[in-house]
Amino acid sequence: MAAIGAVDIGGTKIAVGMVDYAGRVLAKEETPSQSAGAWPEARERIIAMLHRAARVSGHSIAGIGIGSTGPIDPIRGKFGNLDALPQWSGVSIVDDLSSEFHVPVAMENDADAGALAEASWGTGAGKLCLIYVTIGTGIGGGIILDGKLYRGVDGSHPEFAHQVIEANGPPCSCGLSGCWESLASGLAMSRWMEAQPEYAGKTGLTARRIYALAGSADSLAERAVERETFYLGIGLANLVNLFTPNAIILGGSIMKSAGRYLREMRQVMERGCRFVPLDKVELRLASLGEDANLIGAARVWHHRFVSA
């Protein structure tokens, strides 16, 4: 029996596994990204992990799908200038894995991979126009239009995390200020909380901790949650105004806590979506769980070689 080898490359960890044709993870293992070293060493580690996963699953590798932190060049199968893994920049992982395993290999941005997975095997199944947003340390996402992954010029990945919400807001790594990511990501939430006089000198506050404090009636944490809900709603309203999708699917670590505030987010969206049919846009939580990125990597292969 055959299955798809899946490789999920993030700034923190690399996950490798085998995923069957229904999106079920058959075997997986992880390694810290930074411990993988320069690309020649990392390549051998990923190859060894794929071989082990295939052996554990009892399936041969029919193809390999990769979801990676960006920027990447999905058409040529190369890493771009990776901030998290600069020593891998410019490497053609697709060529390397194809040469080793002699199977078709495809790569996409990890958020695009998540969008493909949710649109096929998750809560967005059957939606022709879908936007997937993942909110964690940063904000990412992918767009499915007419059942296909949306690409920009030269196959590029849209960065709607860098839509400007407040022009005089916090500086963003993109070079502008007040981007959605600089206001509504988990890191932005922590930075805002730590900048308040009541929490002066306190560090290490995670978004998860802030939500827990809000649940314990910490008034400043409650303000942080209200602020997060507002800015998430504004960014989502912009996406609805631009794309009028059938559904928006929300994933990522923040949504494990923020998911209970979907009604409040939608109330914010209603204030800015008067001229589009917001009532027909579903707002849902992602459904694929902890293995979403690995499942997404496998779906990349299907989308490239089977669904076309």
XYZ file of C-alpha atoms in Angstrom:
308
model
C 0.000 0.000 0.000
C 1.104 3.542 -0.708
C 0.596 6.881 1.028
C 1.950 10.419 0.810
C 5.086 11.514 2.606
C 4.465 14.838 4.320
C 7.049 17.394 5.446
C 6.061 20.419 7.536
C 8.870 22.956 7.993
C 8.399 25.664 10.583
C 10.694 28.053 12.365
C 10.452 25.995 15.557
C 10.118 22.402 14.402
C 10.152 20.089 11.414
C 7.455 17.410 11.317
C 7.593 14.475 8.923
C 4.986 11.782 8.454
C 2.904 9.548 6.249
C -0.669 10.541 5.395
C -3.172 8.289 3.641
C -5.483 9.320 0.802
C -8.246 10.297 3.247
C -6.033 12.703 5.197
C -5.309 10.386 8.129
C -1.831 10.555 9.676
C -0.344 7.059 9.762
C 3.026 7.864 11.329
C 4.957 10.985 12.276
C 7.994 12.326 14.084
C 9.387 15.768 14.833
C 12.744 17.466 15.303
C 13.649 21.032 16.322
C 14.329 23.168 13.256
C 17.387 24.885 14.668
C 19.038 21.573 15.558
C 18.839 20.419 11.938
C 21.877 22.505 11.010
C 22.979 23.571 7.523
C 21.024 22.241 4.579
C 23.177 19.173 3.762
C 22.729 17.919 7.321
C 19.054 18.902 7.439
C 18.394 17.188 4.105
C 19.808 13.896 5.391
C 17.762 14.186 8.572
C 14.527 14.794 6.661
C 15.281 11.913 4.306
C 15.939 9.585 7.244
C 12.711 10.720 8.935
C 10.718 9.992 5.777
C 12.211 6.520 5.495
C 11.380 5.788 9.140
C 7.831 7.097 8.821
C 7.243 4.920 5.769
C 8.601 1.897 7.599
C 6.505 2.527 10.720
C 3.337 3.104 8.695
C 3.862 0.022 6.555
C 3.258 2.065 3.409
C 5.456 2.981 0.479
C 5.896 6.632 -0.498
C 3.845 7.497 -3.587
C 4.763 11.176 -3.503
C 5.887 13.902 -1.124
C 4.147 17.126 -0.167
C 5.883 19.960 1.669
C 4.439 22.877 3.604
C 7.061 25.414 4.622
C 7.440 28.704 6.376
C 8.189 31.360 3.807
C 9.058 32.984 1.670
C 9.301 30.141 -0.821
C 9.061 29.664 -4.576
C 6.410 26.944 -4.957
C 6.750 26.728 -8.727
C 10.496 26.072 -8.690
C 10.435 24.247 -5.360
C 12.987 26.472 -3.654
C 13.259 28.253 -0.339
C 13.414 32.032 -0.486
C 15.228 34.190 2.055
C 14.071 32.425 5.185
C 14.311 34.575 8.313
C 13.943 31.551 10.576
C 16.374 29.314 8.661
C 18.678 31.609 6.677
C 21.215 28.844 6.030
C 18.602 27.083 3.851
C 17.826 30.072 1.630
C 17.895 29.312 -2.088
C 17.950 25.529 -1.639
C 15.777 23.357 -3.902
C 14.238 20.898 -1.460
C 11.884 19.596 -4.141
C 14.767 18.543 -6.393
C 16.644 16.964 -3.497
C 13.734 14.843 -2.270
C 12.661 13.916 -5.788
C 16.175 12.678 -6.551
C 16.283 10.604 -3.363
C 12.839 8.992 -3.532
C 12.126 9.072 -7.301
C 8.551 10.301 -6.769
C 6.746 13.564 -7.584
C 7.333 16.263 -4.952
C 5.489 19.565 -4.453
C 5.894 22.457 -2.021
C 3.657 25.325 -0.894
C 3.688 27.955 1.821
C 2.522 26.282 5.052
C -0.537 28.536 5.353
C -1.548 27.673 1.780
C -1.098 24.019 2.698
C -3.446 24.527 5.643
C -6.023 26.140 3.376
C -5.870 23.207 0.969
C -6.300 20.713 3.797
C -9.278 22.454 5.374
C -10.909 22.883 1.956
C -10.606 19.176 1.177
C -10.538 17.201 4.416
C -11.667 19.727 7.020
C -14.481 22.039 7.997
C -14.273 23.914 4.682
C -14.983 20.883 2.501
C -17.262 21.728 -0.394
C -16.710 25.496 -0.210
C -15.644 26.924 -3.578
C -14.435 30.232 -2.125
C -12.708 29.862 1.206
C -10.200 31.855 3.235
C -8.075 30.110 5.839
C -6.491 32.263 8.540
C -4.026 30.933 11.077
C -3.342 33.107 14.110
C -0.431 32.259 16.364
C 2.857 34.031 16.998
C 2.161 35.680 13.633
C -0.745 35.632 11.187
C -0.850 33.651 7.975
C -3.407 32.267 5.607
C -4.374 31.012 2.209
C -7.178 31.611 -0.252
C -9.145 29.015 -2.219
C -11.023 30.450 -5.213
C -13.238 28.215 -7.355
C -11.729 25.223 -5.592
C -8.163 26.170 -6.508
C -5.355 27.703 -4.506
C -5.045 31.383 -5.331
C -1.617 32.532 -6.507
C -0.438 36.011 -7.247
C 2.146 37.192 -9.745
C 4.974 34.699 -10.326
C 3.155 32.152 -8.154
C 3.455 34.343 -5.073
C 1.604 33.880 -1.797
C -0.662 36.747 -0.644
C 0.309 38.244 2.719
C -2.954 39.569 4.087
C -1.347 39.645 7.548
C 0.222 42.863 6.293
C -2.963 44.737 5.498
C -2.670 48.029 7.374
C -5.345 48.400 10.062
C -3.969 51.493 11.844
C -1.408 53.574 9.964
C -0.027 54.951 13.257
C 0.001 51.572 14.966
C 2.937 49.452 16.144
C 5.842 48.994 13.703
C 5.779 45.771 11.713
C 8.602 43.634 10.331
C 7.327 44.318 6.801
C 8.421 47.964 7.040
C 5.031 49.594 7.644
C 3.171 50.231 10.885
C -0.188 49.062 12.140
C -0.395 45.868 10.093
C -2.893 43.215 11.143
C -0.059 41.013 12.389
C 1.408 43.803 14.516
C -1.969 44.330 16.185
C -3.699 40.946 16.372
C -1.070 38.202 16.479
C -0.233 36.352 19.672
C 3.058 38.217 19.881
C 1.271 41.550 19.460
C -1.132 40.643 22.246
C 1.742 39.803 24.602
C 3.655 42.975 23.727
C 0.626 45.175 24.352
C 0.010 43.579 27.744
C 3.643 43.880 28.819
C 3.695 47.556 27.798
C 0.920 48.484 30.220
C 1.976 50.088 33.539
C 0.196 47.396 35.553
C 2.460 44.760 34.040
C 5.656 46.811 33.805
C 8.708 44.603 34.123
C 6.783 41.373 33.672
C 7.829 39.227 30.723
C 6.945 35.838 29.304
C 3.216 36.535 29.095
C 1.805 34.320 26.369
C -1.523 34.875 24.673
C -2.755 31.646 26.249
C -1.864 33.001 29.688
C -3.591 36.307 28.956
C -6.816 34.516 28.031
C -6.557 32.505 31.249
C -6.079 35.697 33.272
C -9.112 37.223 31.557
C -11.107 34.190 32.626
C -10.022 34.921 36.214
C -11.396 38.469 36.052
C -8.055 40.236 35.530
C -9.356 43.563 34.194
C -6.272 44.334 32.100
C -6.325 40.864 30.548
C -10.005 41.372 29.768
C -9.073 44.589 27.935
C -6.360 42.693 26.028
C -8.891 40.061 24.946
C -11.397 42.733 23.888
C -8.660 44.465 21.897
C -7.630 41.193 20.241
C -11.230 40.364 19.359
C -11.734 43.831 17.855
C -8.627 43.750 15.679
C -9.277 40.193 14.525
C -12.796 41.259 13.553
C -11.534 44.294 11.612
C -9.056 42.204 9.615
C -11.677 39.566 8.882
C -14.149 42.241 7.769
C -11.566 43.504 5.276
C -11.152 39.997 3.868
C -14.915 39.613 3.478
C -15.173 42.988 1.717
C -12.383 42.017 -0.678
C -13.262 38.401 -1.450
C -16.852 37.731 -0.247
C -15.997 34.080 0.494
C -18.380 31.256 1.327
C -16.468 30.707 4.547
C -13.547 31.853 6.658
C -11.803 29.109 8.602
C -9.787 30.150 11.660
C -6.909 28.065 12.990
C -3.662 28.441 14.903
C -2.768 28.476 18.575
C -4.618 31.717 19.382
C -7.918 30.270 18.222
C -7.722 27.575 20.896
C -8.587 30.410 23.292
C -10.131 33.024 21.017
C -12.532 30.558 19.412
C -15.097 31.241 22.128
C -15.299 34.844 20.903
C -16.500 34.156 17.358
C -19.829 35.866 18.037
C -18.057 39.044 19.198
C -15.730 38.961 16.182
C -18.727 38.675 13.908
C -20.344 41.678 15.600
C -17.258 43.725 14.722
C -17.403 42.421 11.158
C -21.052 43.456 10.846
C -20.103 47.083 11.471
C -17.851 47.105 8.392
C -19.577 44.755 5.938
C -22.761 46.630 5.051
C -22.316 46.297 1.291
C -21.564 42.565 1.067
C -23.699 39.548 2.101
C -21.935 38.840 5.404
C -24.903 36.761 6.561
C -23.970 34.199 3.917
C -20.308 34.014 5.001
C -19.662 31.215 7.485
C -17.102 31.819 10.239
C -15.756 28.493 11.509
C -12.919 27.035 13.537
C -10.402 24.775 11.808
C -11.067 21.096 12.411
C -7.877 19.155 11.669
C -6.254 19.584 15.076
C -2.596 19.265 16.021
C -1.667 17.507 12.781
C -3.197 20.182 10.538
C 0.134 21.314 9.067
C 1.262 17.769 8.323
C -2.088 16.923 6.739
C -1.821 20.156 4.770
C 1.605 19.185 3.460
C 0.154 15.941 2.131
C -2.724 17.805 0.530
C -0.217 19.958 -1.355
C 0.795 16.849 -3.306
C -2.819 15.965 -4.136
C -3.599 19.497 -5.256
C -0.570 19.656 -7.533
C -0.650 16.190 -9.088
C -4.149 14.780 -8.662
C -6.664 17.627 -8.475
C -5.360 19.555 -11.485
